[in-house]
Short mmCIF file of C-alpha atoms in Angstrom, two decimals:
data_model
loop_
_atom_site.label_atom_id
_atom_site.label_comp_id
_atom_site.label_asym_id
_atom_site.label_seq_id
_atom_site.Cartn_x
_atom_site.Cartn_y
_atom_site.Cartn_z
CA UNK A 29 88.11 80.52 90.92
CA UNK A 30 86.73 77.32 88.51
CA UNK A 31 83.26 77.94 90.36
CA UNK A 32 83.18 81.67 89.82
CA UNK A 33 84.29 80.71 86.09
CA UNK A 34 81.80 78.28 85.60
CA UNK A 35 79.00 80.50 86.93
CA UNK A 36 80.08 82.74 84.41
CA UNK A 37 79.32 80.57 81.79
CA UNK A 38 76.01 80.03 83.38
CA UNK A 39 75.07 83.25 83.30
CA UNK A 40 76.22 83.78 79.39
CA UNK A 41 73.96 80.44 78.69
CA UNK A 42 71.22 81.95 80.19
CA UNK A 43 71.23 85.06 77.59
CA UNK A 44 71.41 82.39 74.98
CA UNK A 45 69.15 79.87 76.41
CA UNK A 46 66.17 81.58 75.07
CA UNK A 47 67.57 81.32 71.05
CA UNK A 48 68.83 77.98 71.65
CA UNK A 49 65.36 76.19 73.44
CA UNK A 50 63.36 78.29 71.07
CA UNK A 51 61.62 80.01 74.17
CA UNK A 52 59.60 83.25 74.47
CA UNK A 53 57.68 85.46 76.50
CA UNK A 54 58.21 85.80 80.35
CA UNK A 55 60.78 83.08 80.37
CA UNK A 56 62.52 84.10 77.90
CA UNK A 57 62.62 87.71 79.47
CA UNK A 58 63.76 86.42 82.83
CA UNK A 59 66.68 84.65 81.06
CA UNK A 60 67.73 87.89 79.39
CA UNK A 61 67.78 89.82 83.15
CA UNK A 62 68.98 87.07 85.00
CA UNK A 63 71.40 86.14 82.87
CA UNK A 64 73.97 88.98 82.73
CA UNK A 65 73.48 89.63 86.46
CA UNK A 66 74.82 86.22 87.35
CA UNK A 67 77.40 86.75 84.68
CA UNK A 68 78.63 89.89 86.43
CA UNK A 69 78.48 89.34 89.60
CA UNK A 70 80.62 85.92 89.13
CA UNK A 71 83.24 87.36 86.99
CA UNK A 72 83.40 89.85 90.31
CA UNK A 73 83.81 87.28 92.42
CA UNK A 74 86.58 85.95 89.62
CA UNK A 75 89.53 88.10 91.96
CA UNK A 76 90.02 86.75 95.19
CA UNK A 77 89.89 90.57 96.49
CA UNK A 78 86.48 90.31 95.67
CA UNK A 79 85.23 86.72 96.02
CA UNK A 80 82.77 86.99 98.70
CA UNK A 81 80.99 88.63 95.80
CA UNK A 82 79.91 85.18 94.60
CA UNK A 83 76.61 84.85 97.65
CA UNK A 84 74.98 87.46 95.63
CA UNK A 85 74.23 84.45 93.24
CA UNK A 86 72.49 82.93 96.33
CA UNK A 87 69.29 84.86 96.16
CA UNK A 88 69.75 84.73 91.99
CA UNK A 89 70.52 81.49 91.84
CA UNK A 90 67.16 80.37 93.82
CA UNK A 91 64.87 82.65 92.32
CA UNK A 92 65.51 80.81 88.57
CA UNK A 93 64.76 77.63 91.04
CA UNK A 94 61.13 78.83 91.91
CA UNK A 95 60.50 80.94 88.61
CA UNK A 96 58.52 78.40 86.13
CA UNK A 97 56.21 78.19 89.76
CA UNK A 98 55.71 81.82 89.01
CA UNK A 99 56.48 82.74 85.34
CA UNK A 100 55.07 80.89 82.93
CA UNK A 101 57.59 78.15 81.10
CA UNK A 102 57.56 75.68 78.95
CA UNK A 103 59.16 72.24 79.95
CA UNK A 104 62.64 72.90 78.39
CA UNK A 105 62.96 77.02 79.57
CA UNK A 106 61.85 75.27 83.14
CA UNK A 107 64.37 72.28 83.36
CA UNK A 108 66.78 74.83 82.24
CA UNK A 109 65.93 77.35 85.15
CA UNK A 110 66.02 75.10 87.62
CA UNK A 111 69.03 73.07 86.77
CA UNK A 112 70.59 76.63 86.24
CA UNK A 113 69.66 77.97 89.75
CA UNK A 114 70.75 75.16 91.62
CA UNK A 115 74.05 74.96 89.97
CA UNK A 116 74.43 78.76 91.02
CA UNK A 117 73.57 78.63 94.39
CA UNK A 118 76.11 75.63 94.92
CA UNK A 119 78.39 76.99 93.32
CA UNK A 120 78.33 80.16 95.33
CA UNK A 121 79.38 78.33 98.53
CA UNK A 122 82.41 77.15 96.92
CA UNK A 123 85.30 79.35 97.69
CA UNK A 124 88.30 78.19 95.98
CA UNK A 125 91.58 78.92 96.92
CA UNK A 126 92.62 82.54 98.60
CA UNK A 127 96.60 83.16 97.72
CA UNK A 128 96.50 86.67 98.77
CA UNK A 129 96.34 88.67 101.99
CA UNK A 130 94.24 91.60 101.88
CA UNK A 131 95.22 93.29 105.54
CA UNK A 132 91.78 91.59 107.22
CA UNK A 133 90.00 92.59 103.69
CA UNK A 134 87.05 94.32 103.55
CA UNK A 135 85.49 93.46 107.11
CA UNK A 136 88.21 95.42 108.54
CA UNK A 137 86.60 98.18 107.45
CA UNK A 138 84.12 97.48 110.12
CA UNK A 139 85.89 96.15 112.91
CA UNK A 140 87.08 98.40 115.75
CA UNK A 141 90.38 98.63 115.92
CA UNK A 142 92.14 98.94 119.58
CA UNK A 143 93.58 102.38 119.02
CA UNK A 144 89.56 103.79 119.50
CA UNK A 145 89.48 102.84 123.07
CA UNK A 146 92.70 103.60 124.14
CA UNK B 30 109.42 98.24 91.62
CA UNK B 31 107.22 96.62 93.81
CA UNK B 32 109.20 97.29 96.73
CA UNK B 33 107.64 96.72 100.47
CA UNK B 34 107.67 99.93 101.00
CA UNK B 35 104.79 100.47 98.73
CA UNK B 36 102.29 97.19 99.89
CA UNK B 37 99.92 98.62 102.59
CA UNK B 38 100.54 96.44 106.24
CA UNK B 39 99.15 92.98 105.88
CA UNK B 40 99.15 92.51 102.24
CA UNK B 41 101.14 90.15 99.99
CA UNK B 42 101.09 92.52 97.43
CA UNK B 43 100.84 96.03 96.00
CA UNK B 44 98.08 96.70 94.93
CA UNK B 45 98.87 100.18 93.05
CA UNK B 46 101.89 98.20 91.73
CA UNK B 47 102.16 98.71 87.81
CA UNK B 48 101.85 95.18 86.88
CA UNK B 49 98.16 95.41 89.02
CA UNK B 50 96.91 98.09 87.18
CA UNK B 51 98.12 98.32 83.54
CA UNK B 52 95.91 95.30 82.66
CA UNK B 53 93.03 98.11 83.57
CA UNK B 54 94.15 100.76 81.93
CA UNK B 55 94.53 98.51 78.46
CA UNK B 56 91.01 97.54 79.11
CA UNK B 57 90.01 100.89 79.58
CA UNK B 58 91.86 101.86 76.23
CA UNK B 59 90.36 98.68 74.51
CA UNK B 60 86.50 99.96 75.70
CA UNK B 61 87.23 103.74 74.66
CA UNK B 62 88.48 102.52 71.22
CA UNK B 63 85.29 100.29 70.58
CA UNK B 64 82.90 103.25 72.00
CA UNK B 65 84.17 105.37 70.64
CA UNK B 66 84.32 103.50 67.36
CA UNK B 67 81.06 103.22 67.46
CA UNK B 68 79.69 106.85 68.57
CA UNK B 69 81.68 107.91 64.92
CA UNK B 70 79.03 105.33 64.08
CA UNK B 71 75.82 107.09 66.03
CA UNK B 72 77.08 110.62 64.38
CA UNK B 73 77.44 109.03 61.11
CA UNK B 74 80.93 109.73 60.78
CA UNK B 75 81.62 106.25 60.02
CA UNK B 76 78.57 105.27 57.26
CA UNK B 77 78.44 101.42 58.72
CA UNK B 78 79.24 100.01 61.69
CA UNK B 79 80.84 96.50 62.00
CA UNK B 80 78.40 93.47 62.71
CA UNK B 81 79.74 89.29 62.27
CA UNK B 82 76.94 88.05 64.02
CA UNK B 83 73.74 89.37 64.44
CA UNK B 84 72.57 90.64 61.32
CA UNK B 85 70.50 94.39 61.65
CA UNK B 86 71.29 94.41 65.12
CA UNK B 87 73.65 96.72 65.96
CA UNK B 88 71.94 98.99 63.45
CA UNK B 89 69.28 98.38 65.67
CA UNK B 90 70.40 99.03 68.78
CA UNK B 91 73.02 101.52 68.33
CA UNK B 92 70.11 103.87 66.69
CA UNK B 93 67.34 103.22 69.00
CA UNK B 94 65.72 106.22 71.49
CA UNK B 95 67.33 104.69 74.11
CA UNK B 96 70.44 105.16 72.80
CA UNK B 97 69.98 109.00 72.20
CA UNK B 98 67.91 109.58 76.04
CA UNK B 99 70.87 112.21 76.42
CA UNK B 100 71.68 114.85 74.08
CA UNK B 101 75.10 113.14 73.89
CA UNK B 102 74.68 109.14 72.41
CA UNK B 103 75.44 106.03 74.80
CA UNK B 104 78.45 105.41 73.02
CA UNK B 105 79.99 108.90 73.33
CA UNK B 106 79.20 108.98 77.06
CA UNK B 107 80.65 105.41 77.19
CA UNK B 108 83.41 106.68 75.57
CA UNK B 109 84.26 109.71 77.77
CA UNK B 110 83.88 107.26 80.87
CA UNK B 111 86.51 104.80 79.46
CA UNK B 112 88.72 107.49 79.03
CA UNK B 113 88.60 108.70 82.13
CA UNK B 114 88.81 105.56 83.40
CA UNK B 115 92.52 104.93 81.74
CA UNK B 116 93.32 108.15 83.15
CA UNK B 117 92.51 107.83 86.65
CA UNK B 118 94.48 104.38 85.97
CA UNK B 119 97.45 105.88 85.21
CA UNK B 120 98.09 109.02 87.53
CA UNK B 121 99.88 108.65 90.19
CA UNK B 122 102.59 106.47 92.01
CA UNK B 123 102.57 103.15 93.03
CA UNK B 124 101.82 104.39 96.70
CA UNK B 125 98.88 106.34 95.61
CA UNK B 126 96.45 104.07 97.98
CA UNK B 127 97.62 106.25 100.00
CA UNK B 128 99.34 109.43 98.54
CA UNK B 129 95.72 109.61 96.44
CA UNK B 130 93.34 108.50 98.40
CA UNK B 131 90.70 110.24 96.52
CA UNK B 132 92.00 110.02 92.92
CA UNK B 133 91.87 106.05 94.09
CA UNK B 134 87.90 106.53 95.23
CA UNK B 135 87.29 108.23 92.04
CA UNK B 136 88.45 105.83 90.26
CA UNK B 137 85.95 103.24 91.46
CA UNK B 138 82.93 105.18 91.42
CA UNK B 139 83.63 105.57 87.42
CA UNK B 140 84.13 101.96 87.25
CA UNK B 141 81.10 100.83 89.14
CA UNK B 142 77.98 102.59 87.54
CA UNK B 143 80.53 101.95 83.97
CA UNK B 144 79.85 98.59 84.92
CA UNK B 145 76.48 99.14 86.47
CA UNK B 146 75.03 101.00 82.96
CA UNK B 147 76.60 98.70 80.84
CA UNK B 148 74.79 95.32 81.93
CA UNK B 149 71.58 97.67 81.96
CA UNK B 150 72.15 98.24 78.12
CA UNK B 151 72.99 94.71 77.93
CA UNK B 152 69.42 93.70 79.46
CA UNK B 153 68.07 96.47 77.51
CA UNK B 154 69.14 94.77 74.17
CA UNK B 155 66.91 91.92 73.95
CA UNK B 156 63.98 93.08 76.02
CA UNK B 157 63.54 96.10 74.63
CA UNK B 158 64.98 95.67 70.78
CA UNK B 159 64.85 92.23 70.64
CA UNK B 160 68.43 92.32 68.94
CA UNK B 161 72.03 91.96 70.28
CA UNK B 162 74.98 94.44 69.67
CA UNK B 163 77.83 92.88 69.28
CA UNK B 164 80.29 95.03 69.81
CA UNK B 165 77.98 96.64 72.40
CA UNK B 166 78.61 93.43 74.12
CA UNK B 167 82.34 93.72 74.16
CA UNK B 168 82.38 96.90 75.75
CA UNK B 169 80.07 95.32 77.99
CA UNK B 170 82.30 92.78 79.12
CA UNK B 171 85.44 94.54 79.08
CA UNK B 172 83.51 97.02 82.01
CA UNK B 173 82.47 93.95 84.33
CA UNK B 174 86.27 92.89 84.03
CA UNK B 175 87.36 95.88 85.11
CA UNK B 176 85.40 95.82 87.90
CA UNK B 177 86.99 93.20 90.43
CA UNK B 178 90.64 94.25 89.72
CA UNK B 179 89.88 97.46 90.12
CA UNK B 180 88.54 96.97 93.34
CA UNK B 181 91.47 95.93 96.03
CA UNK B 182 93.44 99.24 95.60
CA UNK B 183 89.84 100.63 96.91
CA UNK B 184 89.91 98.47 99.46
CA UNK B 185 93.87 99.66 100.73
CA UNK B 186 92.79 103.46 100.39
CA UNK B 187 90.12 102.72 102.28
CA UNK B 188 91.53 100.40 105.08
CA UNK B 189 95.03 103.32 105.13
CA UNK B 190 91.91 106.16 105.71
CA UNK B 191 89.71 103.87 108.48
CA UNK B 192 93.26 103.65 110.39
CA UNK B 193 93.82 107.10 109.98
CA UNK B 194 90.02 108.25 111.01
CA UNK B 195 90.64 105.51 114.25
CA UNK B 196 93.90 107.34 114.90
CA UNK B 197 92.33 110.54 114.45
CA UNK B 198 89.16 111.95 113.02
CA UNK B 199 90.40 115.41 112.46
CA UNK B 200 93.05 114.45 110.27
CA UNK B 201 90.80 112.10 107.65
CA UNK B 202 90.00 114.84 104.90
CA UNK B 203 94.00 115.53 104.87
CA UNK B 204 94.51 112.06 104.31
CA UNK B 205 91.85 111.78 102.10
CA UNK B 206 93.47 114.39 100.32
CA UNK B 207 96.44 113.26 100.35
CA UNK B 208 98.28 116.02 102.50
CA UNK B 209 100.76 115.27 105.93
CA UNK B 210 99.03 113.70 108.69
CA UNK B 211 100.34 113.06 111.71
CA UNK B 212 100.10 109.39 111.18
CA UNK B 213 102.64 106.58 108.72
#
């Protein structure tokens, strides 16, 4: 749950990051997008129904690691992007405690169940 | 209130319990106030709209094209959905994973695109207007909350209907209905 919080956090930064560095253009723009993805998608993965949410920062998370190679950034937008993405994509792989049982959750939606063969 | 009876087999809770889903449907009352609040805004019923932090922009944003793509404004659509949203929140017992099955499944696909075209105005705001809303923004975040509580009643109407379909196809659409099946 902290993770998921904190990656919230992240992702509210990054729509404020461009203000507060005084950055512009394609950096900036990429902050504004990313940003309230990651925010969404972690305050998903918040609920423990819906943690597993929290991978989709994976892919996120990465691509603010490699964008100042593609986008172009000034020195504080980049050390921001990168320091950002790899603090998402850890913090995706940290689960956090699971209270509840959700009857097998969602991947028993896709798991035979014995009652099909018999 | 939240007797066994009511949790769906291997849960530790209810989730169509009342204490699970009246924090959504306050949410849902708290967005349709603020949309709504500020479509009276769009239409000019209200003359100003309310603004601590960001200057011109809601002015900005809350009369931009974007804002009026349909012939209703963003804000009156957003209102209707939260609306609907509290009401699908409130009908029905606290068995209605599975009394309801499809007022349940209804109920999420109004939450997700709510969510969904909210961050998309959110994005929108500073790419396209170079401004921030910030009320926009609360409705904004008061959709993505809704989103992941919202989401494990879906999960039991749609784990009680996969047993049902395993047990037997033909009876699904009276399930998902919510009409006698053979089955619990």
């Amino acid at each position: 749950m902290w993770s998921q919080f904190i990656a919230t956090l992240i992702g509210i930064w990054l729509m404020a990051a461009p203000a507060v560095l005084e950055y512009a253009g394609a950096a900036a723009d990429n902050s504004h997008i990313t940003g309230p993805l990651v925010a969404t998608l972690a305050a998903v993965a918040l609920w423990e129904c819906t943690r597993g949410v929290r991978f989709a920062n994976v892919p996120l998370g990465l691509w603010l690691v490699i964008a100042p190679m593609v986008l172009e950034h000034e020195t504080p937008a980049a050390v921001n992007s990168v320091a950002c993405g790899l603090a998402l994509a850890s913090l995706a792989f940290v689960r956090g405690r699971v209270k509840r049982s959700f009857g097998g959750g969602w991947a028993a939606l896709l798991r035979h169940q014995a009652g099909k063969t018999a | 209130m939240n007797n066994a009876a009511n949790t769906p087999p291997g849960w530790s809770y209810n989730p169509a319990a009342w204490s699970q889903r009246l924090p959504i449907i306050v949410l849902a009352v708290a967005g349709f106030v603020m949309a709504a609040y500020l479509a009276l805004y769009q239409y000019r019923v209200v003359p100003k709209v309310w603004e601590p932090f960001f200057h011109e922009g809601s002015e900005t944003i809350l009369n931009s094209d974007l804002s009026r793509l349909l012939p209703v404004s963003d804000a009156a659509l957003g209102a209707f959905a939260y609306l609907l949203d509290a009401i699908t929140g409130i009908i029905g017992s606290q068995k209605r994973w599975q009394t309801m099955p499809w007022l349940v499944i209804a109920f999420a696909i109004l939450v997700g695109p709510l969510g969904a075209v909210s961050i998309a105005l959110v994005i929108a705001q500073p790419l396209l207007f170079d401004a921030w809303c910030t009320l926009c923004l609360a409705t904004a975040v008061i959709s993505v909350l809704m989103i992941g509580p919202a989401m494990d009643e879906v999960l039991a109407t749609l784990q009680y209907l996969k047993r049902i379909h395993t047990h037997s196809a033909a009876q699904f659409w009276r399930a998902f209905w919510g009409l006698k099946t053979a089955l619990e």
